[in-house]
Short mmCIF file of C-alpha atoms and ligand atoms in Angstrom, two decimals:
data_model
loop_
_atom_site.label_atom_id
_atom_site.label_comp_id
_atom_site.label_asym_id
_atom_site.label_seq_id
_atom_site.Cartn_x
_atom_site.Cartn_y
_atom_site.Cartn_z
CA MET T 19 -7.45 -8.52 19.94
CA GLN T 20 -10.86 -6.82 19.98
CA VAL T 21 -11.43 -5.16 23.35
CA ALA T 22 -14.34 -3.12 24.75
CA VAL T 23 -13.68 -1.04 27.86
CA VAL T 24 -16.85 -0.03 29.70
CA GLY T 25 -16.46 3.26 31.61
CA CYS T 26 -14.42 6.32 30.61
CA GLY T 27 -13.25 7.30 34.09
CA TYR T 28 -9.59 7.36 35.13
CA VAL T 29 -9.06 3.62 34.96
CA GLY T 30 -11.24 2.99 31.90
CA LEU T 31 -9.84 5.76 29.76
CA VAL T 32 -6.22 5.00 30.59
CA ALA T 33 -6.76 1.25 30.09
CA ALA T 34 -8.46 1.85 26.72
CA ALA T 35 -5.70 4.15 25.45
CA CYS T 36 -2.99 1.79 26.70
CA PHE T 37 -4.57 -1.37 25.24
CA ALA T 38 -4.70 0.48 21.89
CA GLU T 39 -1.04 1.41 22.40
CA LEU T 40 -0.27 -2.29 22.89
CA GLY T 41 -1.75 -3.00 19.44
CA HIS T 42 -5.31 -4.03 20.30
CA GLN T 43 -8.47 -2.78 18.64
CA VAL T 44 -10.34 -0.94 21.41
CA THR T 45 -13.82 0.54 21.82
CA SER T 46 -14.06 2.78 24.86
CA VAL T 47 -17.68 2.99 25.98
CA ASP T 48 -19.55 5.28 28.33
CA ASN T 49 -23.25 6.02 28.75
CA ASP T 50 -22.46 9.71 29.29
CA GLU T 51 -22.97 11.08 25.78
CA ALA T 52 -21.33 14.40 26.66
CA LYS T 53 -18.14 12.57 27.67
CA ILE T 54 -18.08 10.61 24.44
CA ALA T 55 -18.68 13.77 22.39
CA ALA T 56 -15.81 15.51 24.21
CA LEU T 57 -13.48 12.54 23.67
CA ASN T 58 -14.43 12.38 20.00
CA ALA T 59 -13.66 16.09 19.75
CA GLY T 60 -10.15 15.43 21.09
CA ASP T 61 -10.60 16.42 24.76
CA PRO T 62 -8.78 13.82 26.94
CA LEU T 63 -11.09 14.76 29.90
CA ILE T 64 -8.42 14.22 32.56
CA HIS T 65 -5.00 15.69 33.26
CA GLU T 66 -2.65 12.76 32.79
CA ASP T 67 0.83 12.64 31.28
CA TYR T 68 0.98 10.91 27.85
CA LEU T 69 -2.79 10.36 27.69
CA PRO T 70 -3.47 13.13 25.13
CA GLU T 71 -0.60 11.79 22.96
CA LEU T 72 -1.90 8.21 23.09
CA ILE T 73 -5.45 9.27 22.29
CA ARG T 74 -4.21 11.38 19.36
CA ARG T 75 -2.04 8.51 18.13
CA HIS T 76 -4.81 5.89 18.09
CA HIS T 77 -8.15 7.71 17.88
CA GLY T 78 -10.02 6.70 14.77
CA THR T 79 -7.73 3.75 14.05
CA ARG T 80 -7.19 1.41 16.99
CA LEU T 81 -9.27 3.44 19.47
CA THR T 82 -12.88 4.54 19.11
CA PHE T 83 -15.23 6.17 21.61
CA SER T 84 -18.86 5.16 21.67
CA SER T 85 -21.98 5.16 23.81
CA ASP T 86 -23.29 2.03 22.10
CA LEU T 87 -22.42 -0.69 24.61
CA PRO T 88 -24.28 -3.56 22.88
CA GLU T 89 -22.43 -2.91 19.62
CA ALA T 90 -19.07 -2.70 21.41
CA VAL T 91 -19.82 -6.03 23.14
CA ARG T 92 -20.83 -7.71 19.90
CA GLN T 93 -17.57 -6.63 18.23
CA SER T 94 -15.30 -7.66 21.11
CA GLN T 95 -13.79 -10.81 22.46
CA ILE T 96 -12.76 -9.15 25.74
CA ILE T 97 -15.01 -6.77 27.70
CA VAL T 98 -13.33 -4.82 30.48
CA ILE T 99 -15.61 -3.42 33.19
CA ALA T 100 -14.06 -0.21 34.51
CA VAL T 101 -17.05 1.65 35.91
CA GLY T 102 -17.10 3.53 39.23
CA THR T 103 -17.62 1.78 42.56
CA PRO T 104 -18.20 4.74 44.92
CA ALA T 105 -18.76 4.24 48.65
CA ASP T 106 -22.40 4.15 49.72
CA SER T 107 -23.62 5.79 52.94
CA SER T 108 -22.52 2.78 55.05
CA GLY T 109 -18.98 2.77 53.60
CA GLU T 110 -19.58 -0.31 51.45
CA ALA T 111 -18.79 -0.19 47.73
CA ASP T 112 -21.85 0.66 45.66
CA LEU T 113 -21.79 -1.95 42.91
CA SER T 114 -24.87 -0.80 41.05
CA PHE T 115 -22.85 0.47 38.07
CA VAL T 116 -21.09 -2.90 37.85
CA GLU T 117 -24.43 -4.68 37.96
CA THR T 118 -25.96 -2.45 35.27
CA ALA T 119 -22.93 -2.92 33.02
CA THR T 120 -23.10 -6.70 33.54
CA ARG T 121 -26.78 -6.79 32.64
CA GLU T 122 -26.23 -4.80 29.46
CA ILE T 123 -23.27 -6.97 28.49
CA ALA T 124 -25.31 -10.14 29.06
CA HIS T 125 -28.10 -8.91 26.79
CA ALA T 126 -25.61 -8.27 23.96
CA VAL T 127 -23.55 -11.47 24.13
CA ASN T 128 -23.17 -13.09 20.67
CA GLY T 129 -20.48 -15.74 21.18
CA HIS T 130 -17.88 -16.45 23.83
CA LYS T 131 -16.74 -13.37 25.82
CA ILE T 132 -14.09 -12.81 28.46
CA ILE T 133 -15.43 -10.33 30.99
CA VAL T 134 -12.63 -8.59 32.84
CA GLU T 135 -13.40 -6.98 36.17
CA LYS T 136 -11.03 -3.99 36.48
CA SER T 137 -13.10 -1.73 38.73
CA THR T 138 -12.01 -1.88 42.38
CA VAL T 139 -14.54 -4.29 43.86
CA PRO T 140 -15.06 -6.32 47.02
CA VAL T 141 -14.16 -9.98 47.17
CA HIS T 142 -16.76 -12.25 45.51
CA THR T 143 -17.81 -9.65 42.94
CA ASN T 144 -16.51 -12.01 40.27
CA ALA T 145 -19.00 -14.63 41.42
CA TRP T 146 -21.81 -12.04 41.50
CA ILE T 147 -21.02 -11.03 37.92
CA GLN T 148 -21.19 -14.68 36.83
CA ARG T 149 -24.54 -15.08 38.53
CA ALA T 150 -25.91 -11.88 36.97
CA MET T 151 -24.77 -13.01 33.52
CA VAL T 152 -26.69 -16.27 33.89
CA PHE T 153 -29.76 -14.55 35.36
CA ASN T 154 -29.76 -12.30 32.32
CA GLY T 155 -29.92 -15.10 29.81
CA CYS T 156 -26.31 -16.19 29.17
CA ALA T 157 -25.24 -19.81 29.22
CA VAL T 158 -22.27 -20.55 31.50
CA SER T 159 -20.37 -21.66 28.39
CA ASP T 160 -20.83 -18.22 26.76
CA PHE T 161 -18.41 -16.34 29.00
CA ASP T 162 -15.63 -16.35 31.59
CA VAL T 163 -15.21 -13.71 34.27
CA VAL T 164 -11.67 -12.65 35.19
CA SER T 165 -10.55 -10.44 38.03
CA ASN T 166 -7.71 -8.19 36.77
CA PRO T 167 -7.28 -5.27 39.18
CA GLU T 168 -5.52 -2.09 38.15
CA PHE T 169 -2.83 -0.46 40.30
CA LEU T 170 -2.29 2.79 38.41
CA ARG T 171 -1.82 6.05 40.28
CA GLU T 172 -3.29 9.30 39.03
CA GLY T 173 -0.57 11.51 37.60
CA THR T 174 1.53 8.54 36.45
CA ALA T 175 -1.35 6.39 35.24
CA VAL T 176 -0.07 5.72 31.71
CA THR T 177 3.44 4.67 32.73
CA ASP T 178 2.03 2.66 35.66
CA PHE T 179 -0.14 0.79 33.16
CA LEU T 180 2.56 0.24 30.54
CA TYR T 181 5.36 -0.58 33.02
CA PRO T 182 3.53 -2.28 35.90
CA ASP T 183 5.13 -3.95 38.93
CA ARG T 184 2.66 -6.77 38.61
CA ILE T 185 -0.27 -8.03 36.59
CA ILE T 186 -2.78 -10.04 38.58
CA VAL T 187 -5.18 -12.36 36.81
CA GLY T 188 -7.79 -14.15 38.89
CA CYS T 189 -9.84 -16.84 37.20
CA ARG T 190 -10.35 -20.58 36.99
CA SER T 191 -10.75 -21.02 33.24
CA GLU T 192 -7.75 -22.18 31.18
CA ARG T 193 -9.21 -20.54 28.12
CA ALA T 194 -9.52 -17.15 29.83
CA LEU T 195 -6.00 -17.44 31.27
CA ARG T 196 -4.65 -17.97 27.73
CA VAL T 197 -6.53 -14.94 26.38
CA MET T 198 -5.40 -12.70 29.26
CA LYS T 199 -1.78 -13.65 28.73
CA GLU T 200 -2.08 -12.78 25.06
CA LEU T 201 -3.67 -9.43 25.95
CA TYR T 202 -0.65 -8.48 28.04
CA THR T 203 2.08 -10.19 25.97
CA PRO T 204 3.78 -6.95 24.79
CA LEU T 205 4.31 -6.00 28.45
CA LEU T 206 5.37 -9.48 29.55
CA ASP T 207 7.94 -10.18 26.84
CA GLY T 208 9.28 -6.60 26.76
CA THR T 209 8.41 -6.04 23.07
CA TYR T 210 6.36 -2.93 23.88
CA ALA T 211 9.26 -1.18 25.60
CA GLN T 212 11.48 -1.83 22.56
CA GLU T 213 9.17 -0.08 20.10
CA PRO T 214 10.76 3.13 18.81
CA ASP T 215 7.82 5.34 19.77
CA ALA T 216 6.98 3.58 23.07
CA VAL T 217 6.18 5.76 26.07
CA PRO T 218 9.55 5.91 27.88
CA ARG T 219 10.13 3.49 30.74
CA PRO T 220 10.33 5.32 34.11
CA ASP T 221 13.68 4.90 35.92
CA ASP T 222 12.12 3.06 38.83
CA ALA T 223 10.08 0.62 36.72
CA VAL T 224 10.83 -3.09 37.05
CA GLU T 225 12.39 -4.84 34.01
CA LYS T 226 9.67 -7.47 33.86
CA PRO T 227 6.37 -7.39 35.75
CA LEU T 228 5.33 -10.21 38.03
CA TYR T 229 2.52 -12.11 36.30
CA LEU T 230 0.38 -13.83 38.90
CA GLU T 231 -2.41 -16.19 37.94
CA THR T 232 -4.60 -16.95 40.91
CA SER T 233 -8.19 -17.40 42.03
CA PRO T 234 -10.68 -14.54 41.56
CA GLU T 235 -11.10 -14.18 45.34
CA THR T 236 -7.34 -13.83 45.85
CA SER T 237 -7.04 -11.32 43.06
CA GLU T 238 -9.90 -9.22 44.48
CA LEU T 239 -8.33 -9.25 47.94
CA ILE T 240 -4.93 -8.24 46.53
CA LYS T 241 -6.36 -4.98 45.19
CA HIS T 242 -8.10 -3.88 48.38
CA ALA T 243 -5.30 -5.09 50.62
CA SER T 244 -2.74 -3.12 48.55
CA ASN T 245 -4.60 0.17 48.91
CA ALA T 246 -5.39 -0.45 52.58
CA PHE T 247 -1.72 -1.22 53.30
CA LEU T 248 -0.51 1.95 51.58
CA ALA T 249 -3.10 4.03 53.46
CA MET T 250 -1.91 2.35 56.67
CA LYS T 251 1.70 3.36 55.92
CA ILE T 252 0.61 6.98 55.51
CA SER T 253 -1.44 6.96 58.72
CA PHE T 254 1.44 5.31 60.55
CA ILE T 255 3.93 8.00 59.58
CA ASN T 256 1.37 10.73 60.33
CA ALA T 257 0.84 9.31 63.82
CA VAL T 258 4.61 9.19 64.34
CA ALA T 259 4.78 12.80 63.05
CA GLY T 260 2.48 13.82 65.91
CA MET T 261 4.87 12.17 68.35
CA ALA T 262 7.90 13.76 66.68
CA GLU T 263 6.31 17.17 67.03
CA ALA T 264 5.50 16.63 70.69
CA ALA T 265 8.96 15.23 71.45
CA GLY T 266 10.95 17.81 69.48
CA ALA T 267 12.15 15.20 66.94
CA ASP T 268 12.27 15.56 63.16
CA ILE T 269 9.86 13.36 61.15
CA GLU T 270 11.89 13.68 57.94
CA ASP T 271 14.93 12.16 59.64
CA VAL T 272 12.70 9.56 61.30
CA ARG T 273 11.38 8.66 57.84
CA THR T 274 14.89 8.35 56.44
CA GLY T 275 15.94 6.30 59.43
CA ILE T 276 13.11 3.82 59.28
CA GLY T 277 12.59 3.86 55.52
CA SER T 278 16.20 2.89 54.81
CA ASP T 279 15.38 -0.50 56.31
CA LYS T 280 14.61 -2.42 53.11
CA ARG T 281 11.83 -4.26 54.89
CA ILE T 282 10.03 -0.95 55.45
CA GLY T 283 11.00 1.22 52.44
CA MET T 284 10.79 5.00 51.98
CA ARG T 285 7.75 5.10 49.72
CA PHE T 286 4.36 6.14 51.06
CA LEU T 287 6.00 7.33 54.25
CA ARG T 288 5.66 11.06 53.59
CA ALA T 289 3.94 12.79 56.48
CA GLY T 290 1.38 15.40 55.49
CA ILE T 291 -2.24 16.42 55.92
CA GLY T 292 -3.53 12.92 55.28
CA TYR T 293 -4.37 10.87 52.23
CA GLY T 294 -7.23 11.77 49.89
CA GLY T 295 -8.37 11.01 46.37
CA SER T 296 -11.01 8.77 44.91
CA CYS T 297 -9.36 5.52 46.06
CA PHE T 298 -7.81 5.32 49.53
CA PRO T 299 -10.68 6.81 51.60
CA LYS T 300 -13.26 4.73 49.72
CA ASP T 301 -11.20 1.54 49.61
CA VAL T 302 -10.24 1.57 53.29
CA SER T 303 -13.95 1.91 54.17
CA ALA T 304 -14.94 -0.80 51.72
CA PHE T 305 -12.24 -3.18 52.94
CA ARG T 306 -13.32 -2.57 56.51
CA ALA T 307 -16.94 -3.32 55.54
CA ILE T 308 -15.83 -6.54 53.82
CA ALA T 309 -13.84 -7.62 56.88
CA GLN T 310 -16.93 -7.06 59.03
CA SER T 311 -19.16 -9.00 56.67
CA CYS T 312 -16.63 -11.88 56.73
CA GLY T 313 -16.76 -11.79 60.54
CA CYS T 314 -13.06 -10.85 60.70
CA ASP T 315 -11.58 -8.52 63.29
CA PHE T 316 -9.77 -5.77 61.37
CA THR T 317 -10.22 -2.70 63.58
CA LEU T 318 -6.74 -1.61 62.47
CA LEU T 319 -8.54 -0.11 59.47
CA ASP T 320 -10.73 2.02 61.78
CA GLU T 321 -7.54 3.46 63.25
CA VAL T 322 -6.10 4.14 59.80
CA GLN T 323 -9.19 6.19 58.98
CA ARG T 324 -9.32 7.91 62.37
CA ILE T 325 -5.68 8.98 62.21
CA ASN T 326 -6.25 10.30 58.70
CA ASP T 327 -9.26 12.37 59.76
CA ASN T 328 -7.36 13.70 62.78
CA GLN T 329 -4.36 14.67 60.70
CA LEU T 330 -6.41 17.21 58.82
CA LYS T 331 -8.01 18.52 62.00
CA ARG T 332 -4.58 18.90 63.61
CA PHE T 333 -3.36 20.96 60.67
CA VAL T 334 -6.41 23.24 60.82
CA ALA T 335 -5.84 23.64 64.57
CA LYS T 336 -2.20 24.53 63.87
CA ILE T 337 -3.28 27.21 61.39
CA ARG T 338 -5.76 28.58 63.89
CA LYS T 339 -3.19 28.79 66.67
CA THR T 340 -0.52 30.30 64.47
CA LEU T 341 -2.86 33.03 63.27
CA TRP T 342 -4.16 33.78 66.79
CA THR T 343 -7.62 34.63 65.40
CA THR T 344 -9.00 33.54 62.05
CA LYS T 345 -11.93 35.88 61.35
CA GLY T 346 -11.23 38.03 58.30
CA LYS T 347 -7.69 36.67 57.82
CA ARG T 348 -6.63 36.45 54.20
CA LEU T 349 -4.70 33.28 53.44
CA ALA T 350 -2.84 32.16 50.34
CA ALA T 351 -3.47 28.47 49.61
CA LEU T 352 -1.10 26.68 47.27
CA GLY T 353 -2.70 23.48 46.03
CA LEU T 354 -6.24 22.27 45.45
CA ALA T 355 -5.68 18.83 43.90
CA PHE T 356 -5.63 15.82 46.25
CA LYS T 357 -1.97 15.28 45.27
CA SER T 358 0.46 16.62 42.70
CA GLY T 359 0.36 15.63 39.04
CA THR T 360 -3.42 15.54 38.77
CA ASP T 361 -6.39 17.88 38.41
CA ASP T 362 -8.52 15.58 40.57
CA ILE T 363 -10.00 17.18 43.67
CA ARG T 364 -12.10 14.26 44.91
CA GLU T 365 -11.62 13.87 48.69
CA SER T 366 -8.83 16.41 48.43
CA PRO T 367 -7.30 17.24 51.82
CA ALA T 368 -6.47 20.69 50.37
CA ILE T 369 -10.14 21.41 49.63
CA ASN T 370 -11.16 20.04 53.04
CA VAL T 371 -8.70 22.37 54.80
CA ILE T 372 -10.00 25.32 52.77
CA GLN T 373 -13.61 24.47 53.60
CA GLU T 374 -12.77 24.29 57.31
CA LEU T 375 -11.11 27.70 57.10
CA LEU T 376 -14.03 29.23 55.24
CA GLN T 377 -16.25 28.13 58.11
CA ARG T 378 -13.93 30.09 60.39
CA ASP T 379 -14.45 33.24 58.28
CA CYS T 380 -11.08 33.23 56.57
CA GLN T 381 -10.69 34.60 53.06
CA ILE T 382 -8.73 32.33 50.75
CA THR T 383 -6.86 33.04 47.54
CA ALA T 384 -5.78 29.79 45.94
CA PHE T 385 -3.58 28.62 43.13
CA ASP T 386 -3.13 25.15 41.65
CA PRO T 387 -1.29 24.35 38.40
CA ALA T 388 -3.99 21.91 37.20
CA ALA T 389 -7.04 21.73 39.44
CA MET T 390 -8.43 25.29 39.35
CA ASP T 391 -11.34 24.56 37.00
CA ARG T 392 -12.44 21.51 38.93
CA ALA T 393 -12.11 23.41 42.23
CA LYS T 394 -14.19 26.28 40.85
CA ALA T 395 -17.00 23.82 40.15
CA VAL T 396 -17.07 22.91 43.87
CA LEU T 397 -15.99 26.06 45.69
CA GLY T 398 -17.40 28.62 43.22
CA ASP T 399 -16.76 32.17 44.35
CA ALA T 400 -16.34 31.23 48.02
CA ILE T 401 -12.62 31.74 47.39
CA ASP T 402 -10.48 33.81 45.00
CA TYR T 403 -8.28 32.20 42.37
CA ALA T 404 -4.83 33.56 41.53
CA PRO T 405 -3.03 33.15 38.21
CA ASP T 406 0.23 32.03 39.88
CA PRO T 407 1.60 31.25 43.36
CA TYR T 408 3.05 34.70 43.93
CA ALA T 409 -0.18 36.48 43.02
CA ALA T 410 -1.95 34.32 45.63
CA MET T 411 0.36 35.45 48.43
CA GLN T 412 0.25 39.18 47.73
CA ASN T 413 -0.51 40.82 51.09
CA ALA T 414 -1.76 37.54 52.63
CA ASP T 415 -1.66 37.02 56.40
CA ALA T 416 0.01 33.64 55.88
CA LEU T 417 0.92 31.15 53.19
CA LEU T 418 -0.49 27.59 53.28
CA ILE T 419 1.07 24.77 51.24
CA LEU T 420 -1.59 22.09 50.75
CA THR T 421 -0.53 19.97 47.74
CA GLU T 422 2.94 18.59 47.04
CA TRP T 423 3.39 20.10 43.54
CA LYS T 424 7.09 20.34 42.57
CA GLU T 425 6.74 24.01 41.66
CA PHE T 426 5.67 24.83 45.22
CA ALA T 427 8.95 23.38 46.52
CA SER T 428 11.10 25.89 44.65
CA LEU T 429 9.53 29.27 45.40
CA ASP T 430 11.79 32.30 45.62
CA LEU T 431 11.67 32.75 49.38
CA THR T 432 12.86 36.36 49.26
CA VAL T 433 9.87 37.18 47.08
CA VAL T 434 7.58 35.14 49.36
CA LYS T 435 8.75 37.16 52.38
CA LYS T 436 8.28 40.44 50.53
CA LEU T 437 4.78 39.60 49.30
CA LEU T 438 3.30 38.23 52.52
CA LYS T 439 1.85 40.68 55.02
CA TYR T 440 3.26 38.55 57.86
CA PRO T 441 6.19 36.13 57.44
CA ILE T 442 4.22 32.97 58.19
CA VAL T 443 4.31 29.75 56.15
CA LEU T 444 2.29 26.67 57.14
CA ASP T 445 3.44 23.72 55.09
CA GLY T 446 1.15 20.68 55.12
CA ARG T 447 3.49 18.71 52.83
CA ASN T 448 6.97 19.35 54.30
CA LEU T 449 8.30 20.74 51.03
CA TYR T 450 10.98 22.92 52.66
CA ASN T 451 13.97 22.52 54.87
CA PRO T 452 13.33 24.47 58.10
CA LYS T 453 16.86 25.89 57.93
CA GLU T 454 16.28 27.56 54.56
CA MET T 455 13.02 29.00 55.86
CA ALA T 456 14.85 30.40 58.90
CA ALA T 457 17.53 31.87 56.63
CA ALA T 458 14.80 33.55 54.58
CA GLY T 459 13.36 35.11 57.73
CA LEU T 460 10.12 33.16 57.56
CA ASN T 461 8.28 31.60 60.48
CA TYR T 462 7.73 28.05 59.30
CA TYR T 463 5.28 25.49 60.67
CA SER T 464 5.32 22.06 59.06
CA ILE T 465 4.37 18.48 59.98
CA GLY T 466 6.27 16.53 62.62
CA ARG T 467 9.09 19.06 62.96
CA THR T 468 9.95 21.79 65.41
CA PRO T 469 8.51 25.12 64.22
CA VAL T 470 10.92 27.77 62.97
CA GLU T 471 10.11 31.08 64.63
CA VAL T 472 12.62 33.68 63.56
CA ALA T 473 10.24 36.61 63.64
CA HIS T 474 8.01 37.22 66.67
CA PRO T 475 7.64 33.72 68.12
CA MET T 476 4.26 32.62 69.41
CA PRO T 477 3.59 33.40 73.07
CA SER T 478 5.03 30.49 75.07
CA ARG T 479 1.69 29.49 76.53
CA ALA T 480 0.23 29.06 73.05
CA ARG T 481 3.22 26.96 72.09
CA ALA T 482 2.73 24.71 75.10
CA ALA T 483 -0.92 24.29 74.18
CA ARG T 484 0.07 23.38 70.66
CA PHE T 485 2.25 20.58 71.90
CA THR T 486 -0.44 19.08 74.06
CA GLN T 487 -3.24 19.05 71.52
C1 UGA S 13 -3.86 4.91 44.70
C2 UGA S 13 -2.78 3.81 44.68
O1 UGA S 13 -1.50 4.37 44.95
C3 UGA S 13 -2.75 3.10 43.32
O2 UGA S 13 -1.82 2.02 43.35
C4 UGA S 13 -4.17 2.54 43.02
O3 UGA S 13 -4.22 1.91 41.75
C5 UGA S 13 -5.16 3.70 43.03
O4 UGA S 13 -5.12 4.33 44.34
C6 UGA S 13 -6.53 3.12 42.76
O5 UGA S 13 -6.98 2.28 43.55
O6 UGA S 13 -7.10 3.41 41.69
P1 UGA S 13 -3.97 7.45 43.80
O7 UGA S 13 -5.31 7.53 44.46
O8 UGA S 13 -3.81 7.95 42.40
O9 UGA S 13 -3.47 5.90 43.74
O10 UGA S 13 -2.96 8.28 44.69
P2 UGA S 13 -1.67 8.00 45.59
O11 UGA S 13 -0.46 8.38 44.86
O12 UGA S 13 -1.71 6.65 46.15
O13 UGA S 13 -1.92 9.06 46.76
C7 UGA S 13 -3.08 8.98 47.62
C8 UGA S 13 -3.02 10.04 48.68
O14 UGA S 13 -2.01 9.75 49.63
C9 UGA S 13 -2.74 11.47 48.18
O15 UGA S 13 -3.59 12.37 48.86
C10 UGA S 13 -1.29 11.69 48.56
O16 UGA S 13 -0.97 13.06 48.75
C11 UGA S 13 -1.21 10.90 49.86
N1 UGA S 13 0.16 10.45 50.21
C12 UGA S 13 0.82 9.59 49.40
C13 UGA S 13 0.74 10.88 51.40
O17 UGA S 13 0.13 11.66 52.16
N2 UGA S 13 1.99 10.41 51.72
C14 UGA S 13 2.68 9.57 50.93
O18 UGA S 13 3.81 9.19 51.31
C15 UGA S 13 2.09 9.14 49.74
#
C-alpha cells in the first residue's frame, strides 16, 4: 500500500519505518528541511533500538524522506497524521499542527484518501479534521478520517509498534475499515513475525494483538485514558511511597505485595521521582481539560499531577536535608534522560532536579549513556559532563541516581565508596537493595524505604523533620 506519514517526530518516524518494514511503500514527510536532509544522510535523529537498522534496510526502496507534502499526498492512498500536539499555556492540546497538516492534505487531494489520525489528540478531533477537509475544498466522498492511536513507548518504540498489545481503529466507514485491516494484516495474521529477518518478538509480547474497530470518539478516548491511567498508577505508588517512608515500611515489598494481585499488576508501579517525558505530563493536562470542557468531574487528574509535582520537590528536599547545606556542594548526577533507553530529555525529572539544585548553588557533574548532547543544548555549561559514571563521582559530596538506566544498577560499590568524598547515595529510582548499600559502607537514601545510615547518621532532629515533611 502507498502510505504518507506526516511528521518525523518519535511516532511519525517509527511508524514510517515500521510500515515500510511491513511491506508498504512509505513517504515520511516533514516541513523541517534540516530533519529531512539529516534523515536522507542516514541520521536516524532519535535514539531508538532497531530504528537505524530499519531505516538502513528500507531507505531508498520502500522508505523515502521528503519535505514535499502535496506530492506525498498525491502518491498515497493512506495519509497518516503524526505531527506534534504540545500543551498550550492552559494545558489544552495545541492542535495547530494538525490543522495545518489537514489543510495542506486537503489542497493536494487527487482521489479517495484515508486520513489516519495518529497524533495524540482530544476527543472529537476526528470530526474537526473532517470539517477542515470540507472547508478546504474536499468533497465528503473524497476521504475518510480514521482515529488510530499509537501506544509505543520511547526506548522500545519499534517492538511496541511491530508487536502491539492492541490496534485501535475508530471510524464509521466500511471502506476505511477494510483498508486499515489490510494495512495491519502482517501483524494481525502473524506473517510479519515469521519473516526470517523480522525484528525479534519481545518475550512479553502477546501472540496476537487485539484488533478493535470502534467509533472515532471511543478510539480517541482510549488513547488519553490509557496514558492518564498509567500516570495515575505511578502517582498512586509514589503517594504510597511517602506513607511507607513515614511509617518505616518498604515500598518495594508493598509493590510486590499489591502488584502480585493480577487485578493490579506490577507494571507502572515503580516508585521514583515522578513521571516525565513528552506524553504523560501533557496528556494528563489535556485529558483534564477535555473532562472540564465536557462538564465532567475528573479532579482525580488534578491529584495525579499534584502528587507528581510534589514527588520531585520531596526528592529535592531529601537531598537538601541529607547534605545539611547545599551551597557549593559538588554532586554527581547519574541520568539526564526522562527514563532509560532514550536520549529524550523533554519534561525529564532528572533535568528538573538538576535545575532545582543549580538554583541552590550546587555544582553538578552529570553522566547519561544517551542524553548528554540533548542535555547540553538545554543546560549548556551550567553543569559539567563526565565521560562515564565513575568520572562523575570523583570527589563528589554525594551521588544522585536520577534515571533508571540498567548500567547505573550495577556499579562497583567499592569503587563508588572510594571515589566519593562522602559516602552518600541518593537514589531517585530505587535501583539498589539497601542491604548491599549498607554492606558497601554507603549511606543510602531512596524512595519509600528506610534510609541506610552506616556512616555518621543524620542528627536525630533532622531525621524527625524529614519524616514529617
Ligand atoms: C508513554 C506510554 O507508556 C506509551 O504507551 C504511549 O504510547 C506514550 O507515552 C505516548 O503517548 O506517546 P513514554 O512517554 O515513552 O510512553 O514513557 P513511559 O515508559 O510510559 O514512562 C513515562 C515516565 O514514567 C518516565 O519518566 C518513567 O521513568 C516514569 N515511570 C514509568 C515511573 O516513574 N514508574 C513506572 O513504574 C513507570
